[in-house]
């Protein structure tokens, strides 16, 4: 659909996404995944029971975060052949939305460019670019302390407009063929309200300020900041997995990563039979920002030894190599109220 950006936003439809779940369908080791997932569910049930006994909301939040981590670790071990697909990528977006302490690195998210059997839209890349626009706008506003109130106000409006433009541009540039409504286009209306800025009025500010050169925006996947009167073509496609086949785990037979949220070091051992050679080092999280800002790098580099082909399910369950004292509960408990609220109020996508 070719239309001005303002028109696209005006007709954006609100969508309600179902909770993303991980299933055994298509997994290289479906029975192993089911067993791993069952153990994770039991662990979560025990965690919730203890949290309720303690009357602790923070513990309940920590239980939810850990449940997600345990489930995607199971998937990384037993369903490594599908980690670039929509199911896993949607689940990871949900994890970052729902867990207040979620940070990179995590396994296989976001997906790298041109990965086989990947989701038709790079959901992780959009998520970090969109939320990166919010975070970089806040920093941009914070930097305006010239002492000239009038000048600062103009630049602050420029910051807000680059935030809105960057968020919208992430849909159009990163996933040009996908219907932006199913990616959360309607959330831009909430973003306008939060910024107290109407995108329709941003043309003069986007003319006056270069978002990258003047205001310091740097969003992975966004090369141009679209203005409200620009003519854009939006996609109409739904999400699907592209052609291709993953024949060996991208991170090798064994890899470790330190979860950015709770600081725990996890070891992932891939299940199933496949041919591999050389070292088992690899990236557990693709590319993206360690702070979720959409810029820089935050890959979960891991290392281990490869032993050639192995038997399905042999030693494949994820394990905690080391865990910081008090882990997620302590992390949540020690977070400032401002940080916790900010994390939970990041505009939702998908």
Coordinates of C-alpha atoms in Angstrom, one line a residue:
X1 CA 0.0 0.0 0.0
X2 CA 1.5 3.3 -1.1
X3 CA 0.4 6.2 1.2
X4 CA 1.8 9.0 3.4
X5 CA 3.1 7.9 6.8
X6 CA 0.4 10.0 8.4
X7 CA -2.3 8.1 6.6
X8 CA -0.8 4.8 7.5
X9 CA -0.7 5.7 11.1
X10 CA -4.2 7.0 11.1
X11 CA -5.7 3.7 9.8
X12 CA -3.4 1.4 11.9
X13 CA -5.4 -1.4 13.3
X14 CA -5.0 -2.6 16.9
X15 CA -4.0 -6.2 17.1
X16 CA -4.0 -8.6 20.1
X17 CA -1.3 -11.2 19.9
X18 CA -1.7 -14.6 21.5
X19 CA 0.9 -15.7 23.9
X20 CA 3.8 -17.3 22.2
X21 CA 4.6 -20.9 23.2
X22 CA 7.3 -23.3 22.3
X23 CA 6.2 -26.7 21.0
X24 CA 8.0 -29.9 19.9
X25 CA 6.7 -29.7 16.3
X26 CA 9.5 -30.1 13.8
X27 CA 12.2 -30.4 16.6
X28 CA 15.2 -32.5 15.9
X29 CA 14.6 -34.2 19.3
X30 CA 10.9 -33.8 20.1
X31 CA 10.9 -36.3 23.0
X32 CA 13.9 -34.7 24.6
X33 CA 12.3 -31.3 24.3
X34 CA 9.1 -32.5 26.0
X35 CA 11.1 -34.0 28.9
X36 CA 13.1 -30.9 29.3
X37 CA 10.0 -28.7 29.2
X38 CA 8.3 -30.9 31.7
X39 CA 11.2 -30.5 34.1
X40 CA 11.1 -26.7 33.6
X41 CA 7.4 -26.7 34.4
X42 CA 7.9 -28.6 37.6
X43 CA 10.6 -26.2 38.6
X44 CA 8.4 -23.2 37.9
X45 CA 5.5 -24.7 39.9
X46 CA 7.7 -25.2 42.9
X47 CA 9.1 -21.7 42.5
X48 CA 5.6 -20.2 42.3
X49 CA 4.4 -22.2 45.4
X50 CA 7.4 -20.9 47.4
X51 CA 6.8 -17.3 46.2
X52 CA 3.1 -17.4 47.2
X53 CA 4.1 -18.9 50.6
X54 CA 6.5 -16.0 51.0
X55 CA 4.0 -13.5 49.8
X56 CA 6.6 -12.0 47.4
X57 CA 5.6 -10.4 44.2
X58 CA 9.3 -10.1 43.3
X59 CA 9.8 -13.8 43.6
X60 CA 6.7 -14.4 41.4
X61 CA 8.3 -12.2 38.7
X62 CA 11.6 -14.0 39.1
X63 CA 9.7 -17.4 38.6
X64 CA 8.2 -16.1 35.4
X65 CA 11.6 -14.9 34.1
X66 CA 13.3 -18.2 35.0
X67 CA 10.5 -20.2 33.4
X68 CA 11.1 -18.4 30.1
X69 CA 14.9 -19.0 30.3
X70 CA 14.5 -22.7 31.1
X71 CA 12.1 -23.1 28.2
X72 CA 14.2 -21.3 25.6
X73 CA 17.3 -23.2 26.8
X74 CA 15.4 -26.4 26.2
X75 CA 14.5 -25.3 22.7
X76 CA 18.1 -24.3 22.0
X77 CA 19.3 -27.8 23.0
X78 CA 16.5 -30.0 21.4
X79 CA 15.1 -27.8 18.6
X80 CA 18.2 -26.0 17.4
X81 CA 17.1 -26.7 13.8
X82 CA 14.2 -24.3 14.3
X83 CA 15.6 -21.4 16.4
X84 CA 15.6 -19.0 13.5
X85 CA 11.9 -19.6 12.8
X86 CA 8.9 -17.5 13.9
X87 CA 7.9 -19.6 16.8
X88 CA 11.2 -19.2 18.7
X89 CA 11.7 -15.6 17.7
X90 CA 8.2 -14.6 18.8
X91 CA 8.8 -16.4 22.1
X92 CA 12.0 -14.4 22.7
X93 CA 10.3 -11.1 22.0
X94 CA 7.7 -12.1 24.5
X95 CA 10.4 -12.9 27.1
X96 CA 12.0 -9.4 26.6
X97 CA 8.5 -7.8 27.0
X98 CA 7.4 -9.7 30.1
X99 CA 10.6 -10.1 32.1
X100 CA 11.7 -6.8 33.7
X101 CA 15.4 -7.9 33.9
X102 CA 15.7 -9.5 30.4
X103 CA 18.9 -8.5 28.6
X104 CA 21.1 -9.9 26.0
X105 CA 22.9 -12.2 25.4
X106 CA 20.4 -15.0 25.0
X107 CA 20.7 -18.0 22.6
X108 CA 19.9 -17.5 18.9
X109 CA 18.2 -14.1 19.2
X110 CA 17.9 -12.0 17.2
X111 CA 18.3 -14.1 14.1
X112 CA 21.2 -13.2 11.8
X113 CA 20.5 -11.9 8.4
X114 CA 19.7 -14.4 5.7
X115 CA 19.5 -17.4 8.1
X116 CA 18.0 -20.6 6.6
X117 CA 14.5 -21.5 7.7
X118 CA 14.2 -18.1 9.4
X119 CA 11.1 -16.1 10.1
X120 CA 10.1 -14.0 7.1
X121 CA 10.4 -10.9 9.4
X122 CA 13.4 -10.4 11.7
X123 CA 11.3 -9.9 14.8
X124 CA 14.2 -9.5 17.1
X125 CA 15.8 -6.8 15.0
X126 CA 12.5 -4.8 14.9
X127 CA 12.0 -5.2 18.6
X128 CA 15.5 -3.8 19.5
X129 CA 15.2 -1.0 16.9
X130 CA 11.8 0.0 18.1
X131 CA 12.7 0.1 21.7
X132 CA 16.1 1.5 20.9
X133 CA 14.3 4.5 19.4
X134 CA 12.6 5.0 22.8
X135 CA 15.8 4.7 24.8
X136 CA 17.9 6.8 22.5
X137 CA 15.2 9.5 22.6
X138 CA 15.3 9.6 26.4
X139 CA 19.1 10.0 26.2
X140 CA 18.8 12.7 23.5
X141 CA 16.4 14.7 25.7
X142 CA 18.6 14.3 28.7
X143 CA 21.5 15.7 26.8
X144 CA 19.8 19.0 26.1
X145 CA 21.3 21.3 28.8
X146 CA 22.6 24.2 26.8
X147 CA 21.1 26.8 29.2
X148 CA 19.1 28.2 26.3
X149 CA 15.6 27.0 27.2
X150 CA 14.1 27.9 23.8
X151 CA 16.8 26.2 21.9
X152 CA 16.7 23.1 24.1
X153 CA 12.9 22.9 23.6
X154 CA 13.3 22.8 19.9
X155 CA 16.0 20.1 20.0
X156 CA 13.8 18.1 22.5
X157 CA 11.0 18.1 19.9
X158 CA 13.6 16.9 17.4
X159 CA 14.5 14.0 19.8
X160 CA 10.8 13.1 20.1
X161 CA 10.3 13.2 16.4
X162 CA 13.3 11.0 15.7
X163 CA 12.0 8.5 18.2
X164 CA 8.6 8.3 16.4
X165 CA 10.3 8.3 12.9
X166 CA 12.8 5.7 14.0
X167 CA 10.1 3.4 15.4
X168 CA 8.0 3.6 12.3
X169 CA 11.0 3.3 10.0
X170 CA 12.0 0.0 11.7
X171 CA 8.8 -1.6 10.4
X172 CA 9.2 -0.3 6.9
X173 CA 13.0 -0.9 6.5
X174 CA 13.5 -4.2 8.4
X175 CA 10.4 -6.0 7.3
X176 CA 9.1 -4.2 4.2
X177 CA 7.0 -7.1 3.0
X178 CA 5.2 -7.8 6.3
X179 CA 1.9 -6.2 7.3
X180 CA 3.0 -3.6 9.9
X181 CA -0.3 -4.0 11.8
X182 CA 0.7 -7.5 12.9
X183 CA 4.0 -6.2 14.1
X184 CA 2.4 -3.6 16.4
X185 CA 2.0 -0.5 14.2
X186 CA -0.9 0.7 16.4
X187 CA 1.5 1.1 19.3
X188 CA 2.9 4.2 17.6
X189 CA -0.3 6.0 18.7
X190 CA 0.6 5.2 22.3
X191 CA 4.2 6.3 21.6
X192 CA 3.0 9.7 20.4
X193 CA 1.0 10.2 23.6
X194 CA 3.9 9.2 25.8
X195 CA 6.2 11.6 23.9
X196 CA 3.5 14.3 23.9
X197 CA 4.4 14.8 20.3
X198 CA 2.2 14.3 17.2
X199 CA 4.1 12.7 14.3
X200 CA 2.0 14.7 11.9
X201 CA 3.8 17.9 13.2
X202 CA 7.3 16.4 13.0
X203 CA 8.1 17.4 9.4
X204 CA 9.8 20.7 10.3
X205 CA 11.9 19.1 13.1
X206 CA 13.0 16.2 10.9
X207 CA 14.0 18.8 8.3
X208 CA 15.9 20.8 10.9
X209 CA 17.8 17.9 12.6
X210 CA 19.5 14.9 11.2
X211 CA 18.6 12.1 13.6
X212 CA 21.9 10.4 13.3
X213 CA 24.4 13.2 12.8
X214 CA 22.8 15.9 15.0
X215 CA 21.0 13.9 17.7
X216 CA 23.0 10.7 17.9
X217 CA 20.4 8.1 17.0
X218 CA 21.9 4.8 15.8
X219 CA 19.3 2.0 15.2
X220 CA 20.4 -1.3 13.7
X221 CA 18.5 -1.8 10.5
X222 CA 17.3 1.8 10.1
X223 CA 19.1 3.9 7.6
X224 CA 16.6 6.6 7.0
X225 CA 14.2 8.5 9.2
X226 CA 10.9 8.7 7.4
X227 CA 9.0 12.0 7.5
X228 CA 5.2 12.2 8.0
X229 CA 4.6 13.4 4.4
X230 CA 6.9 10.8 2.8
X231 CA 5.2 8.3 0.5
X232 CA 5.8 4.8 1.8
X233 CA 4.8 1.3 0.7
X234 CA 3.8 -1.0 3.5
X235 CA 3.7 -4.8 3.2
X236 CA 0.7 -7.1 3.4
X237 CA 2.3 -10.5 4.1
X238 CA 1.8 -12.5 7.3
X239 CA 4.6 -14.2 9.2
X240 CA 6.0 -17.4 7.9
X241 CA 9.3 -19.3 7.8
X242 CA 11.4 -19.0 4.7
X243 CA 12.8 -21.9 2.8
X244 CA 15.9 -23.7 4.0
X245 CA 17.1 -26.3 6.5
X246 CA 19.4 -26.0 9.5
X247 CA 21.5 -29.2 9.5
X248 CA 23.8 -28.4 12.4
X249 CA 23.5 -26.1 15.4
X250 CA 24.9 -22.7 14.6
X251 CA 26.8 -22.5 17.9
X252 CA 28.3 -26.0 17.8
X253 CA 27.6 -29.1 19.7
X254 CA 28.3 -27.5 23.1
X255 CA 28.3 -23.8 23.9
X256 CA 28.0 -21.7 27.0
X257 CA 26.5 -18.2 27.5
X258 CA 26.0 -15.8 30.4
X259 CA 22.4 -14.7 30.5
X260 CA 22.4 -11.0 30.5
X261 CA 19.4 -10.8 32.9
X262 CA 20.3 -13.0 35.8
X263 CA 24.1 -13.4 35.2
X264 CA 23.8 -17.2 35.2
X265 CA 26.2 -19.2 33.0
X266 CA 24.3 -21.9 31.1
X267 CA 25.7 -24.7 29.1
X268 CA 23.7 -25.9 26.0
X269 CA 24.4 -29.3 24.6
X270 CA 22.8 -29.9 21.2
X271 CA 20.7 -33.1 20.8
X272 CA 20.5 -35.3 17.7
X273 CA 22.9 -36.6 15.1
X274 CA 24.8 -34.2 12.8
X275 CA 28.2 -33.7 11.4
X276 CA 30.4 -31.1 12.9
X277 CA 34.1 -30.3 13.1
X278 CA 36.5 -27.9 14.6
X279 CA 35.9 -26.0 17.8
X280 CA 32.5 -25.6 19.4
X281 CA 32.7 -21.9 19.9
X282 CA 29.8 -19.9 18.6
X283 CA 27.5 -17.0 19.2
X284 CA 24.4 -17.8 21.2
X285 CA 22.5 -14.7 20.4
X286 CA 23.1 -13.5 16.9
X287 CA 23.5 -9.7 16.7
X288 CA 22.1 -6.8 18.5
X289 CA 22.6 -4.6 21.5
X290 CA 23.5 -5.9 24.9
X291 CA 21.3 -3.2 26.4
X292 CA 18.4 -3.8 24.0
X293 CA 19.0 -0.4 22.3
X294 CA 19.4 -1.7 18.8
X295 CA 23.0 -0.6 18.4
X296 CA 26.4 -2.1 19.2
X297 CA 26.9 -5.7 19.9
X298 CA 25.8 -8.2 22.6
X299 CA 26.4 -11.7 21.2
X300 CA 26.6 -14.6 23.6
X301 CA 29.9 -16.1 22.7
X302 CA 30.3 -19.6 23.9
X303 CA 32.9 -22.3 23.6
X304 CA 33.1 -26.0 24.0
X305 CA 34.4 -29.1 22.3
X306 CA 32.8 -30.8 19.3
X307 CA 32.8 -34.6 19.3
X308 CA 31.5 -35.4 15.9
X309 CA 28.1 -37.0 15.5
X310 CA 26.3 -38.0 18.7
X311 CA 23.2 -39.9 19.8
X312 CA 19.9 -38.2 20.0
X313 CA 19.2 -36.8 23.5
X314 CA 22.6 -37.9 24.9
X315 CA 23.5 -35.3 27.6
X316 CA 21.4 -32.7 25.8
X317 CA 19.6 -31.0 28.6
X318 CA 20.8 -27.4 29.4
X319 CA 22.6 -27.0 32.6
X320 CA 23.6 -24.1 34.9
X321 CA 27.4 -23.9 34.9
X322 CA 27.5 -21.2 37.5
X323 CA 24.9 -19.0 39.1
X324 CA 25.4 -15.7 40.9
X325 CA 24.3 -15.5 44.5
X326 CA 20.6 -15.0 44.9
X327 CA 20.3 -14.8 41.0
X328 CA 17.1 -13.5 39.5
X329 CA 15.3 -12.9 42.8
X330 CA 18.1 -10.8 44.2
X331 CA 18.5 -9.0 40.9
X332 CA 14.8 -8.0 40.9
X333 CA 14.9 -7.1 44.5
X334 CA 17.9 -4.8 44.1
X335 CA 16.6 -3.1 41.0
X336 CA 15.5 0.5 41.7
X337 CA 11.7 1.1 41.4
X338 CA 12.3 3.5 38.6
X339 CA 14.3 1.0 36.6
X340 CA 11.7 -1.7 37.2
X341 CA 8.8 0.5 36.2
X342 CA 10.7 1.7 33.1
X343 CA 11.4 -1.9 32.0
X344 CA 7.8 -2.9 32.5
X345 CA 6.4 0.1 30.6
X346 CA 8.5 -0.3 27.4
X347 CA 6.0 -0.1 24.6
X348 CA 4.8 -3.6 23.7
X349 CA 5.4 -5.1 20.3
X350 CA 3.8 -8.1 18.6

